[in-house]
CSV table of C-alpha atoms in Angstrom, one decimal:
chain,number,residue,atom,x,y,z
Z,715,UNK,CA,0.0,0.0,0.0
Z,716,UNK,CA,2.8,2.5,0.9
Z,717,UNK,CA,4.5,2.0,-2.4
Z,718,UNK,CA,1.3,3.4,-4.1
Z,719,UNK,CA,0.7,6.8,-1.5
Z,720,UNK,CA,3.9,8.0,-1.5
Z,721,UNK,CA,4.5,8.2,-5.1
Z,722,UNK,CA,0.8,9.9,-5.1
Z,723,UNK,CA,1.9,12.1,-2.5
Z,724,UNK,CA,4.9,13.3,-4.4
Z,725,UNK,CA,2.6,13.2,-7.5
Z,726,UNK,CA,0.5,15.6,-6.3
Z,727,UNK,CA,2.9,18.2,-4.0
Z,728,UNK,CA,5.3,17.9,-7.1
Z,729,UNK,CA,2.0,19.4,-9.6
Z,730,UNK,CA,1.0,22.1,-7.1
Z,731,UNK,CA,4.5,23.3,-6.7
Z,732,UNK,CA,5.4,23.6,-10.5
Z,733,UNK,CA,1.6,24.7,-11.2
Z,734,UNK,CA,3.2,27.6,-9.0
Z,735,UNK,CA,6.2,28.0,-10.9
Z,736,UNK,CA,4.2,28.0,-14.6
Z,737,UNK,CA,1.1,30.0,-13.9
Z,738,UNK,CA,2.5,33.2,-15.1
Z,739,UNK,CA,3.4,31.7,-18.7
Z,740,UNK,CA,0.1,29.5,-18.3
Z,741,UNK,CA,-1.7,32.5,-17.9
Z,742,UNK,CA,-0.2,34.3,-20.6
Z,743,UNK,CA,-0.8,31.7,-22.9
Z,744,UNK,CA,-4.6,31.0,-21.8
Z,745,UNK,CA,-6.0,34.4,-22.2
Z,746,UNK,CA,-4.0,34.6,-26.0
Z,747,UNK,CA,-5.4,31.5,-26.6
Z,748,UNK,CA,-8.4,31.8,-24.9
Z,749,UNK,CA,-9.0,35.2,-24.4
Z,750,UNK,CA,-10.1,33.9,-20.3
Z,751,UNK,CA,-8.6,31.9,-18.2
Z,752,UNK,CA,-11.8,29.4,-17.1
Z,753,UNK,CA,-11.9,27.2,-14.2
Z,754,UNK,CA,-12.1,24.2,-16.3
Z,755,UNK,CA,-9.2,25.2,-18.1
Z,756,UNK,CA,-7.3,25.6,-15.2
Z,757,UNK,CA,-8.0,22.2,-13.3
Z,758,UNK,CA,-7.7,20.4,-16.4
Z,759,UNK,CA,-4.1,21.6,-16.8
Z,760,UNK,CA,-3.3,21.3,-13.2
Z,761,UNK,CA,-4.4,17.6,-13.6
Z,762,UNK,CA,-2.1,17.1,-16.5
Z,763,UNK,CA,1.1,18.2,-14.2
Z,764,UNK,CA,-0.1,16.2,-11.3
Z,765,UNK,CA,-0.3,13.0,-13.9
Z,766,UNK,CA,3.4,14.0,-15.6
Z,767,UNK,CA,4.8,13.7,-11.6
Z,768,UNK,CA,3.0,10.5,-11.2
Z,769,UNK,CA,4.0,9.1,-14.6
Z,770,UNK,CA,7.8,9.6,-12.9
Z,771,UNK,CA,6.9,8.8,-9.8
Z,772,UNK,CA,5.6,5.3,-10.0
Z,773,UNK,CA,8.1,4.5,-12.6
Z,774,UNK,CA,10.6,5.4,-11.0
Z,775,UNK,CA,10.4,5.3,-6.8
Z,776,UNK,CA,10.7,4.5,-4.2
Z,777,UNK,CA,14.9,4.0,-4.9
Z,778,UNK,CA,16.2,0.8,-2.7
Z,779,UNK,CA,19.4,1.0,-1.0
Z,780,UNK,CA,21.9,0.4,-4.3
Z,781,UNK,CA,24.9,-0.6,-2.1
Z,782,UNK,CA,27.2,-3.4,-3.9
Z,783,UNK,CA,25.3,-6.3,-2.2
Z,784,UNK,CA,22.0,-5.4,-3.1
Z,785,UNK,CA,23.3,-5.3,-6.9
Z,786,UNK,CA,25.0,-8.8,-6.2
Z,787,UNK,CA,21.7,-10.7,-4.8
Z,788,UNK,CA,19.2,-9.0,-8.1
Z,789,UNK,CA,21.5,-9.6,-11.4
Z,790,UNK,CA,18.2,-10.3,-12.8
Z,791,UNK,CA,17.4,-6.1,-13.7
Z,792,UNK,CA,20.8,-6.1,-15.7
Z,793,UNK,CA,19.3,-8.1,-18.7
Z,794,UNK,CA,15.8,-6.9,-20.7
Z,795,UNK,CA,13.1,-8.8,-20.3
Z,796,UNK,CA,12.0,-9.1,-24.3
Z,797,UNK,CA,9.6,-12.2,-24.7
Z,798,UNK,CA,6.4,-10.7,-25.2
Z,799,UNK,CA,4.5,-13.8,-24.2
Z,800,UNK,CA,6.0,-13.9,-20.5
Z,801,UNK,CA,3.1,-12.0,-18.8
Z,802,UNK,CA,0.9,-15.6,-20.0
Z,803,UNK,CA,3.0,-17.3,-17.8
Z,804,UNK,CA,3.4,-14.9,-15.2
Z,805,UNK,CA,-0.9,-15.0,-15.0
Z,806,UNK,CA,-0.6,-18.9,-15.0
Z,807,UNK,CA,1.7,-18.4,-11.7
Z,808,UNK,CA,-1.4,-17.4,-9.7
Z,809,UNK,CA,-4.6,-18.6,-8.8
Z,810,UNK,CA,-7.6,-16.4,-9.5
Z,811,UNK,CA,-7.9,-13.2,-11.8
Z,812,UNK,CA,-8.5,-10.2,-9.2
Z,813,UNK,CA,-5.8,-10.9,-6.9
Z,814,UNK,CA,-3.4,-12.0,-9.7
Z,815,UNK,CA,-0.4,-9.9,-9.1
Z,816,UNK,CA,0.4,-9.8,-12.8
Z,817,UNK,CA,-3.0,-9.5,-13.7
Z,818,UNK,CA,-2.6,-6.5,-11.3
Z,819,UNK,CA,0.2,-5.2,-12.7
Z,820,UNK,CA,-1.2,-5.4,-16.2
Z,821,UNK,CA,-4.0,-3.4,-15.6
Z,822,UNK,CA,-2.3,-1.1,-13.7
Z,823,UNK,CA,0.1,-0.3,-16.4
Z,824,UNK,CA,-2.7,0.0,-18.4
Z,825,UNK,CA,-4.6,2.6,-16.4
Z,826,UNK,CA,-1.2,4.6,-15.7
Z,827,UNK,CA,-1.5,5.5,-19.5
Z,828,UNK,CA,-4.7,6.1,-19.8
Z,829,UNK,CA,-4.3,9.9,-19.2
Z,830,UNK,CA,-1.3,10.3,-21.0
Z,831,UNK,CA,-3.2,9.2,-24.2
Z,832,UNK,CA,-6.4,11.7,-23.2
Z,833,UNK,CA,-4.0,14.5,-23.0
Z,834,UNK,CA,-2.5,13.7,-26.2
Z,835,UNK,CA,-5.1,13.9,-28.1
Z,836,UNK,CA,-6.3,17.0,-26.4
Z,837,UNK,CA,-3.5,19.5,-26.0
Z,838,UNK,CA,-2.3,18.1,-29.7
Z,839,UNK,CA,-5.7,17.8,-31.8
Z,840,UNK,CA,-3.8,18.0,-34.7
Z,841,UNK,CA,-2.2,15.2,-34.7
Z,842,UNK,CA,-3.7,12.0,-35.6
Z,843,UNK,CA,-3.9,8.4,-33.4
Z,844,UNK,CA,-1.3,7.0,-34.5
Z,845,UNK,CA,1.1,9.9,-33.6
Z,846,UNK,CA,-0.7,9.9,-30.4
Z,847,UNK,CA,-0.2,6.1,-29.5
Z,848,UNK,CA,3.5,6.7,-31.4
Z,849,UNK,CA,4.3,9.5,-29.0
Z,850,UNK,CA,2.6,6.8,-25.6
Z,851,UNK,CA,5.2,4.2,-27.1
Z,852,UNK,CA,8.3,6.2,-27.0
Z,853,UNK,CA,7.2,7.7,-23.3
Z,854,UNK,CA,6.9,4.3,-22.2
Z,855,UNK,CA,10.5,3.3,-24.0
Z,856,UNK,CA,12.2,6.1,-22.6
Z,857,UNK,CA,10.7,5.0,-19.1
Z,858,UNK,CA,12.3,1.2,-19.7
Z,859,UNK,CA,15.3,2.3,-21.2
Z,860,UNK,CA,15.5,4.4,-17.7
Z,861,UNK,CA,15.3,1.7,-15.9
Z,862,UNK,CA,17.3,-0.4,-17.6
Z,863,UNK,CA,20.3,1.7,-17.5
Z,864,UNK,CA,20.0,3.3,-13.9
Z,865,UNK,CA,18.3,5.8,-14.3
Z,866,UNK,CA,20.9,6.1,-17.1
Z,867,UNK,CA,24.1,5.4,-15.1
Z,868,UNK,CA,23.7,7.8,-12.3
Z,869,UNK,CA,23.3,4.9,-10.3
Z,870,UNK,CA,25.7,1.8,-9.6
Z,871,UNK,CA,23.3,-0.8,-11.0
Z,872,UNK,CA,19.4,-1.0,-12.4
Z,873,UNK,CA,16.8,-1.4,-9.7
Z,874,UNK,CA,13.6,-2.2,-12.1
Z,875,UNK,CA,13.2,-4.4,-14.8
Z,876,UNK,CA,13.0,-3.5,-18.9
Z,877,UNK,CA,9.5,-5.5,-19.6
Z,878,UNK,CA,8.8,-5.7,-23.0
Z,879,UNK,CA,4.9,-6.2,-21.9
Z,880,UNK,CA,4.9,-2.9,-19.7
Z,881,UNK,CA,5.5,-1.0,-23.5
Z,882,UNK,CA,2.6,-3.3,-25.0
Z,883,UNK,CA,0.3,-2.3,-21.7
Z,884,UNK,CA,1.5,1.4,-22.0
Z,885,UNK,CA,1.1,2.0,-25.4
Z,886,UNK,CA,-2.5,0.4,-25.2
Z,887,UNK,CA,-3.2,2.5,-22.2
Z,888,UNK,CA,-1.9,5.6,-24.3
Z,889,UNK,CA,-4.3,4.1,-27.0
Z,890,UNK,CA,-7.4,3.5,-24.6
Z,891,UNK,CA,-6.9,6.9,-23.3
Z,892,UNK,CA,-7.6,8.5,-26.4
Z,893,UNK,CA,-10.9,7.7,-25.8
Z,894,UNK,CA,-11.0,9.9,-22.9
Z,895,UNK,CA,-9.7,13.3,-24.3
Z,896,UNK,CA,-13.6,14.7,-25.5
Z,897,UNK,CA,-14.0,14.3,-21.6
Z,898,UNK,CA,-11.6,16.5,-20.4
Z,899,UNK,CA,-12.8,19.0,-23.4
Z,900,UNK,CA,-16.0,19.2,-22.4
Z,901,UNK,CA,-14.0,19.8,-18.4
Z,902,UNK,CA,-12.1,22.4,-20.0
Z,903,UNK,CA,-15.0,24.2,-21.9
Z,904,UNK,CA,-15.4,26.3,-24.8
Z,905,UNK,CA,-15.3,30.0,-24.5
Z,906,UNK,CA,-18.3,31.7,-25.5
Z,907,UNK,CA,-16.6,34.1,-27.0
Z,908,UNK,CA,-13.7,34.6,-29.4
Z,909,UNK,CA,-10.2,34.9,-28.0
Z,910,UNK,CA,-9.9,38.6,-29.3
Z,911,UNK,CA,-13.2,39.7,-28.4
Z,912,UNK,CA,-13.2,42.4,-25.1
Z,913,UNK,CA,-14.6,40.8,-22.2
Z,914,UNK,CA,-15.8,42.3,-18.9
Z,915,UNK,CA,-13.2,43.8,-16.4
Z,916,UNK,CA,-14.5,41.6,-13.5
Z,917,UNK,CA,-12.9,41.6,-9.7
Z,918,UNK,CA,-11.4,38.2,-10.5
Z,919,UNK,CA,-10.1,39.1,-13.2
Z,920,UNK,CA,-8.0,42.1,-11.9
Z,921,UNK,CA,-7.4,40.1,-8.4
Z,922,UNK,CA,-5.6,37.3,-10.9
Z,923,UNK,CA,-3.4,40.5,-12.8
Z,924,UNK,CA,-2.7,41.6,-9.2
Z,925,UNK,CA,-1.7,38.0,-8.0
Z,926,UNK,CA,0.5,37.6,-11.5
Z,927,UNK,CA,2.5,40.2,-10.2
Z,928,UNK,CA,3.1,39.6,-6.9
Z,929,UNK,CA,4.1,36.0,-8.0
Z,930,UNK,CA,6.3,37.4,-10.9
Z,931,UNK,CA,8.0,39.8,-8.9
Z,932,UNK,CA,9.1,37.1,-5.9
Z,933,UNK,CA,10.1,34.4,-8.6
Z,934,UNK,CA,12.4,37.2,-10.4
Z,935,UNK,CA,13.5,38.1,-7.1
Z,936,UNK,CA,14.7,34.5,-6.4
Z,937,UNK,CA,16.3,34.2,-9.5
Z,938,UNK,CA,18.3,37.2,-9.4
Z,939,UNK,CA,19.0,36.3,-5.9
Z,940,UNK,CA,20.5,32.7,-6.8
Z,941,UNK,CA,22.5,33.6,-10.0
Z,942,UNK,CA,24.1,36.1,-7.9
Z,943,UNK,CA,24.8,33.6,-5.4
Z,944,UNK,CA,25.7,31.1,-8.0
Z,945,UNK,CA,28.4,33.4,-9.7
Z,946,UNK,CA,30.0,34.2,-5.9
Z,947,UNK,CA,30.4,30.7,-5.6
Z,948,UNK,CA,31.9,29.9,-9.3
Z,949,UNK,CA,34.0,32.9,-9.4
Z,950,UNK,CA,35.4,33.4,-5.4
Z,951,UNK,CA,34.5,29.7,-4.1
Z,952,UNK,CA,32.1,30.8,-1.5
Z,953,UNK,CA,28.8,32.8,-1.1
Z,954,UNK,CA,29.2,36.4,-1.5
Z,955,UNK,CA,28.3,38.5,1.3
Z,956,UNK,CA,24.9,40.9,0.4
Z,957,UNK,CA,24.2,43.5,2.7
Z,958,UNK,CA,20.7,44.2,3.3
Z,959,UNK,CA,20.5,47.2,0.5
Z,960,UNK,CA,22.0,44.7,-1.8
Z,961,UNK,CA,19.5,41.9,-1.3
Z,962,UNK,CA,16.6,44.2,-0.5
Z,963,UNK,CA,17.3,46.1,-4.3
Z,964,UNK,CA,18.3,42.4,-6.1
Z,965,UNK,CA,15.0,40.3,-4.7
Z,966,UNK,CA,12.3,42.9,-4.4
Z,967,UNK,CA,13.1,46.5,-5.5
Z,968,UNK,CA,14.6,45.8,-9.2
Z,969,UNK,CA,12.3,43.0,-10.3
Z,970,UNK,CA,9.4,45.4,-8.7
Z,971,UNK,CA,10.4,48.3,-11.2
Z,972,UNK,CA,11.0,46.0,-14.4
Z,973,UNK,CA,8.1,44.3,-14.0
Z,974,UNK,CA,5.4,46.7,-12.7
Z,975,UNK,CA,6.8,50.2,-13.2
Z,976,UNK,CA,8.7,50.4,-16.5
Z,977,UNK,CA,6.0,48.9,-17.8
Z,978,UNK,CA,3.1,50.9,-16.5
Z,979,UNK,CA,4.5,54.2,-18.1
Z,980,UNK,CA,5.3,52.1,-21.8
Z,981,UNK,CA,2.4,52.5,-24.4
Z,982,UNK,CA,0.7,49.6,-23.0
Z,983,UNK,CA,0.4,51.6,-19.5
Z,984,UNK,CA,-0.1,48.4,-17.9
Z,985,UNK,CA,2.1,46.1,-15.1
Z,986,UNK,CA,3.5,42.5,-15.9
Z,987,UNK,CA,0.4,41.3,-14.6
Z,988,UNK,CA,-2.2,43.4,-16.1
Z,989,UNK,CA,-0.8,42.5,-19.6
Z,990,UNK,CA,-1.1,39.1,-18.6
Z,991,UNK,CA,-4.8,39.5,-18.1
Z,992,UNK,CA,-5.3,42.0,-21.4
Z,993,UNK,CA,-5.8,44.9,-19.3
Z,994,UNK,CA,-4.6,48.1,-19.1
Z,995,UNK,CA,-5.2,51.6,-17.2
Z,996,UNK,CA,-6.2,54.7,-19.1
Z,997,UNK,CA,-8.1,58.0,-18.1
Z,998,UNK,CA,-11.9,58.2,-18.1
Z,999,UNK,CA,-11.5,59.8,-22.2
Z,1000,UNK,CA,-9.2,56.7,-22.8
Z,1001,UNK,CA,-5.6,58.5,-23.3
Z,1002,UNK,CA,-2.6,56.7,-21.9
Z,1003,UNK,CA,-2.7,57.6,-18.2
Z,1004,UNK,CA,1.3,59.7,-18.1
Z,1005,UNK,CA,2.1,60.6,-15.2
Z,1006,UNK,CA,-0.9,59.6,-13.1
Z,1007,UNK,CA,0.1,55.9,-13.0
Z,1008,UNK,CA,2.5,57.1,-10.0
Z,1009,UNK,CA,-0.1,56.9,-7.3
Z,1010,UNK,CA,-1.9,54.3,-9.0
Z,1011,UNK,CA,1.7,52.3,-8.6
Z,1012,UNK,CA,2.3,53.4,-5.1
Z,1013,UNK,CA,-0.6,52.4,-3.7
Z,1014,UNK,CA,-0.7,48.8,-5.8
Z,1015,UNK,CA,1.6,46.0,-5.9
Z,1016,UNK,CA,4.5,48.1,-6.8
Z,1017,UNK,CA,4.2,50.0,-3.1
Z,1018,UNK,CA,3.4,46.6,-1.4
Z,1019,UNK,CA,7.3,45.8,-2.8
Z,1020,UNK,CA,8.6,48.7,-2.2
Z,1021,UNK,CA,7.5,48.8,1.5
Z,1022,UNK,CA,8.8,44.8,1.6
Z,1023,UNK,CA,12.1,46.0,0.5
Z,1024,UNK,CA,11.8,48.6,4.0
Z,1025,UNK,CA,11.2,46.0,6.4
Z,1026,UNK,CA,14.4,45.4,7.4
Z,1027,UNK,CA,15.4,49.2,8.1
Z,1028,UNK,CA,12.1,50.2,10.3
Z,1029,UNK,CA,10.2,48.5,12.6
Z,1030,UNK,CA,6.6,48.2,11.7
Z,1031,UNK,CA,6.4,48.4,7.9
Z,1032,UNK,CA,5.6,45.0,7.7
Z,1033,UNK,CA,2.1,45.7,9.0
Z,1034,UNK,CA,2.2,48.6,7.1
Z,1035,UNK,CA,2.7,46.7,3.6
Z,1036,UNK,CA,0.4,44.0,4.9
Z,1037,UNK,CA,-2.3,46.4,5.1
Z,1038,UNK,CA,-2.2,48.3,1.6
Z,1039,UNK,CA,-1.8,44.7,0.7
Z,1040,UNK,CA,-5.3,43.7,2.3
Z,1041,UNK,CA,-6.7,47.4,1.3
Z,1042,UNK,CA,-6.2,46.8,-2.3
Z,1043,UNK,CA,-7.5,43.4,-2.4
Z,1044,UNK,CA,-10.9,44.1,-0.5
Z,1045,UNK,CA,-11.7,47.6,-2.4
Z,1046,UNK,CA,-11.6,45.3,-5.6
Z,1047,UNK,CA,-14.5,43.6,-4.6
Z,1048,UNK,CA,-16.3,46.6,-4.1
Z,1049,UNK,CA,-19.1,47.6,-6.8
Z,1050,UNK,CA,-17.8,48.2,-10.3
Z,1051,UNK,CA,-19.0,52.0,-10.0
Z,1052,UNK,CA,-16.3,52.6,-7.0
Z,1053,UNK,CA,-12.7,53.5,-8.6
Z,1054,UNK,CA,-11.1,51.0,-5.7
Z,1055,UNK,CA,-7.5,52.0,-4.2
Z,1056,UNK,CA,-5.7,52.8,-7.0
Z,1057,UNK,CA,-8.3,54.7,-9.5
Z,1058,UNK,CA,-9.2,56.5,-5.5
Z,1059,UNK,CA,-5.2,57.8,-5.3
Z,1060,UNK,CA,-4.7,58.1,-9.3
Z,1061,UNK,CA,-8.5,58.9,-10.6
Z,1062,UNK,CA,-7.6,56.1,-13.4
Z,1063,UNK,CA,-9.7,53.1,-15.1
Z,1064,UNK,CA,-8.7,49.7,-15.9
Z,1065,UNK,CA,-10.0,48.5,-19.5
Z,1066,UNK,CA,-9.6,45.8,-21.3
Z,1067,UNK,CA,-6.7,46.2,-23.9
Z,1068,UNK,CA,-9.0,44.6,-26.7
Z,1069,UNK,CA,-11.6,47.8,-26.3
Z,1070,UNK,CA,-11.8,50.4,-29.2
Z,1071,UNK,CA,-9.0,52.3,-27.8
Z,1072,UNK,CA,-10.4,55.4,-29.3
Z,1073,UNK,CA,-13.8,55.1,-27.6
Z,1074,UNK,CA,-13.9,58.0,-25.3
Z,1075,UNK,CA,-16.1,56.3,-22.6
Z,1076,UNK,CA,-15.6,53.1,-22.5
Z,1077,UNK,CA,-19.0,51.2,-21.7
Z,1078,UNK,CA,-19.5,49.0,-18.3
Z,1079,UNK,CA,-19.0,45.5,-20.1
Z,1080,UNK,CA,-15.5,46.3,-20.5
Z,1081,UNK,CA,-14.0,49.3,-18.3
Z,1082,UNK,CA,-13.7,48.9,-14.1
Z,1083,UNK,CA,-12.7,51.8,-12.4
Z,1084,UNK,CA,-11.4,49.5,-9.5
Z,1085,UNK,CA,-7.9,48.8,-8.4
């Protein structure tokens, strides 16, 4: 029983986490694609990193202890198992059909496939079934060959077997799953309207654009913050030293001014995150907002960062950041007729970036005037 939770637990921790990591392209891509993100959309795609960290996970774990006489006493994962025919006999070892264990194992290698071929088909329409069972087969080799080799030599000897039945039962699980794919369409749903069509400026739409750039922001932050640490380490052999200033400007103040500022005063006059979403802030007559998009940043995500960056100098700016973090969250989901925090402190919209920009007032299905 263990040796099937664990690998779901890491399964699904493993898909959250890089779910994490991805949303801001996934995002991105979705609303070009799209033009909306969609709930469906959104679990369906979730699902399919969840299954990618199973696929490895029960294919590859739980590792044994590869010390020399554990390699000594099973020889037997050295050599491929190729004789198609040996899961008959394997069957014939056991009484019964339900408890068989190679019955069992059959169908589960079946079942682990089935989604692989569903997503196939799905996220690559184009392509016909036989590329789709083509592309199961070779997943399913490149597992085995895996296997074979030690996790190709980066350990001392194989611990699983190459089974010439696990690529027939994969590739007809691939094959099965095909069958599944119009499921997970209809899960994932069909806009109602076309991708470049303008859509409303809803409160969870500019909550995701605000959450976009928060996550940006910290994950640019960490990056910068590791390749600096990285290059200390390659080029003087230790860690460099960062002074608070240092790591204060390289993890929250820089990324905060590529990403949302710059930005905000290009044509587009929108952050990272807005873009992401297709919107954009402009005055009420629809001209690019200048100079105005300064308290609009200060009192946003951009001042949330900038205030972050300040914790470490005074004491009590923490709560300070917390709260304009809290502020601009909860005016969002006040009535579309209320400018919210920002359109409050800068007297700006947001719009949607696929509305006649020359439409001097912009109707209520796609303008908000909160933050």
């Amino acid at each position: 029983m263990e040796s099937r939770i664990v690998p779901a637990v890491i399964a699904v921790v493993g898909g959250v986490v890089l779910a994490v990591l991805l949303l801001v392209p996934f995002i991105f891509r979705t609303y070009r694609r799209r033009g909306e993100l969609g709930f469906g959309a959104g679990l369906v795609a979730l699902g399919f990193l969840v299954y990618g960290f199973a696929l490895v996970a029960y294919t590859l774990l739980p590792l044994p202890s590869l010390d020399p006489a554990w390699c000594a006493a099973h020889t037997r994962f050295t050599h491929a198992q190729l004789d198609p025919a040996a899961i008959v006999s394997d069957i014939r070892q056991y009484s019964g059909v339900l408890r068989n264990p190679a019955v069992q194992q059959g169908v589960f290698n079946v079942v682990l496939f089935l989604p692989l071929g569903a997503y196939l088909r799905l996220y690559f329409r184009r392509r016909g079934v036989p590329t789709v069972v083509l592309t199961g087969f070779l997943v399913s080799l490149l597992i085995e060959c895996t296997q074979l080799t030690g996790n190709w030599y980066l350990f001392s000897c194989p611990y699983r077997l190459f089974d010439v039945d696990d690529l027939i039962t994969n590739t007809l699980g691939t094959a099965l799953g095909i069958l599944g794919a119009p499921l997970l369409r209809r899960l994932q749903g069909t806009p109602a309207l076309p991708a470049d069509a303008p859509r409303p400026v809803t409160t969870g739409r500019r909550l995701l654009g605000m959450l976009v750039d928060l996550l940006a922001v910290a994950l640019l932050g960490m990056a910068g913050t590791v390749a600096v640490t990285l290059t200390g380490w390659y080029a003087l052999g230790r860690e460099p030293e960062l002074d608070s200033v240092t790591r204060a400007v390289l993890s929250v103040w820089l990324p905060a001014v590529l990403l949302l500022a710059l930005p905000s005063f290009a044509p587009a006059g929108a952050t990272f995150g807005q873009r992401a979403v297709r919107l954009r802030r402009a005055r009420p007559d629809g001209r690019h907002p200048g100079l105005r998009v300064v308290p609009a940043l200060l009192v946003g995500t951009f001042g949330y960062y900038v205030l972050t960056g300040l914790e470490e100098f005074a004491a009590g700016v923490d709560l300070l950041s917390l709260a304009l973090l809290v502020a601009s969250a909860v005016l969002a989901w006040r009535p579309r007729s209320h400018r919210g925090l920002s359109g409050l402190a800068s007297g700006l919209m947001v719009v949607d970036t696929r509305a006649a920009r020359e439409q001097a007032e912009p109707s209520e299905s796609t303008v908000s005037t909160g933050a």
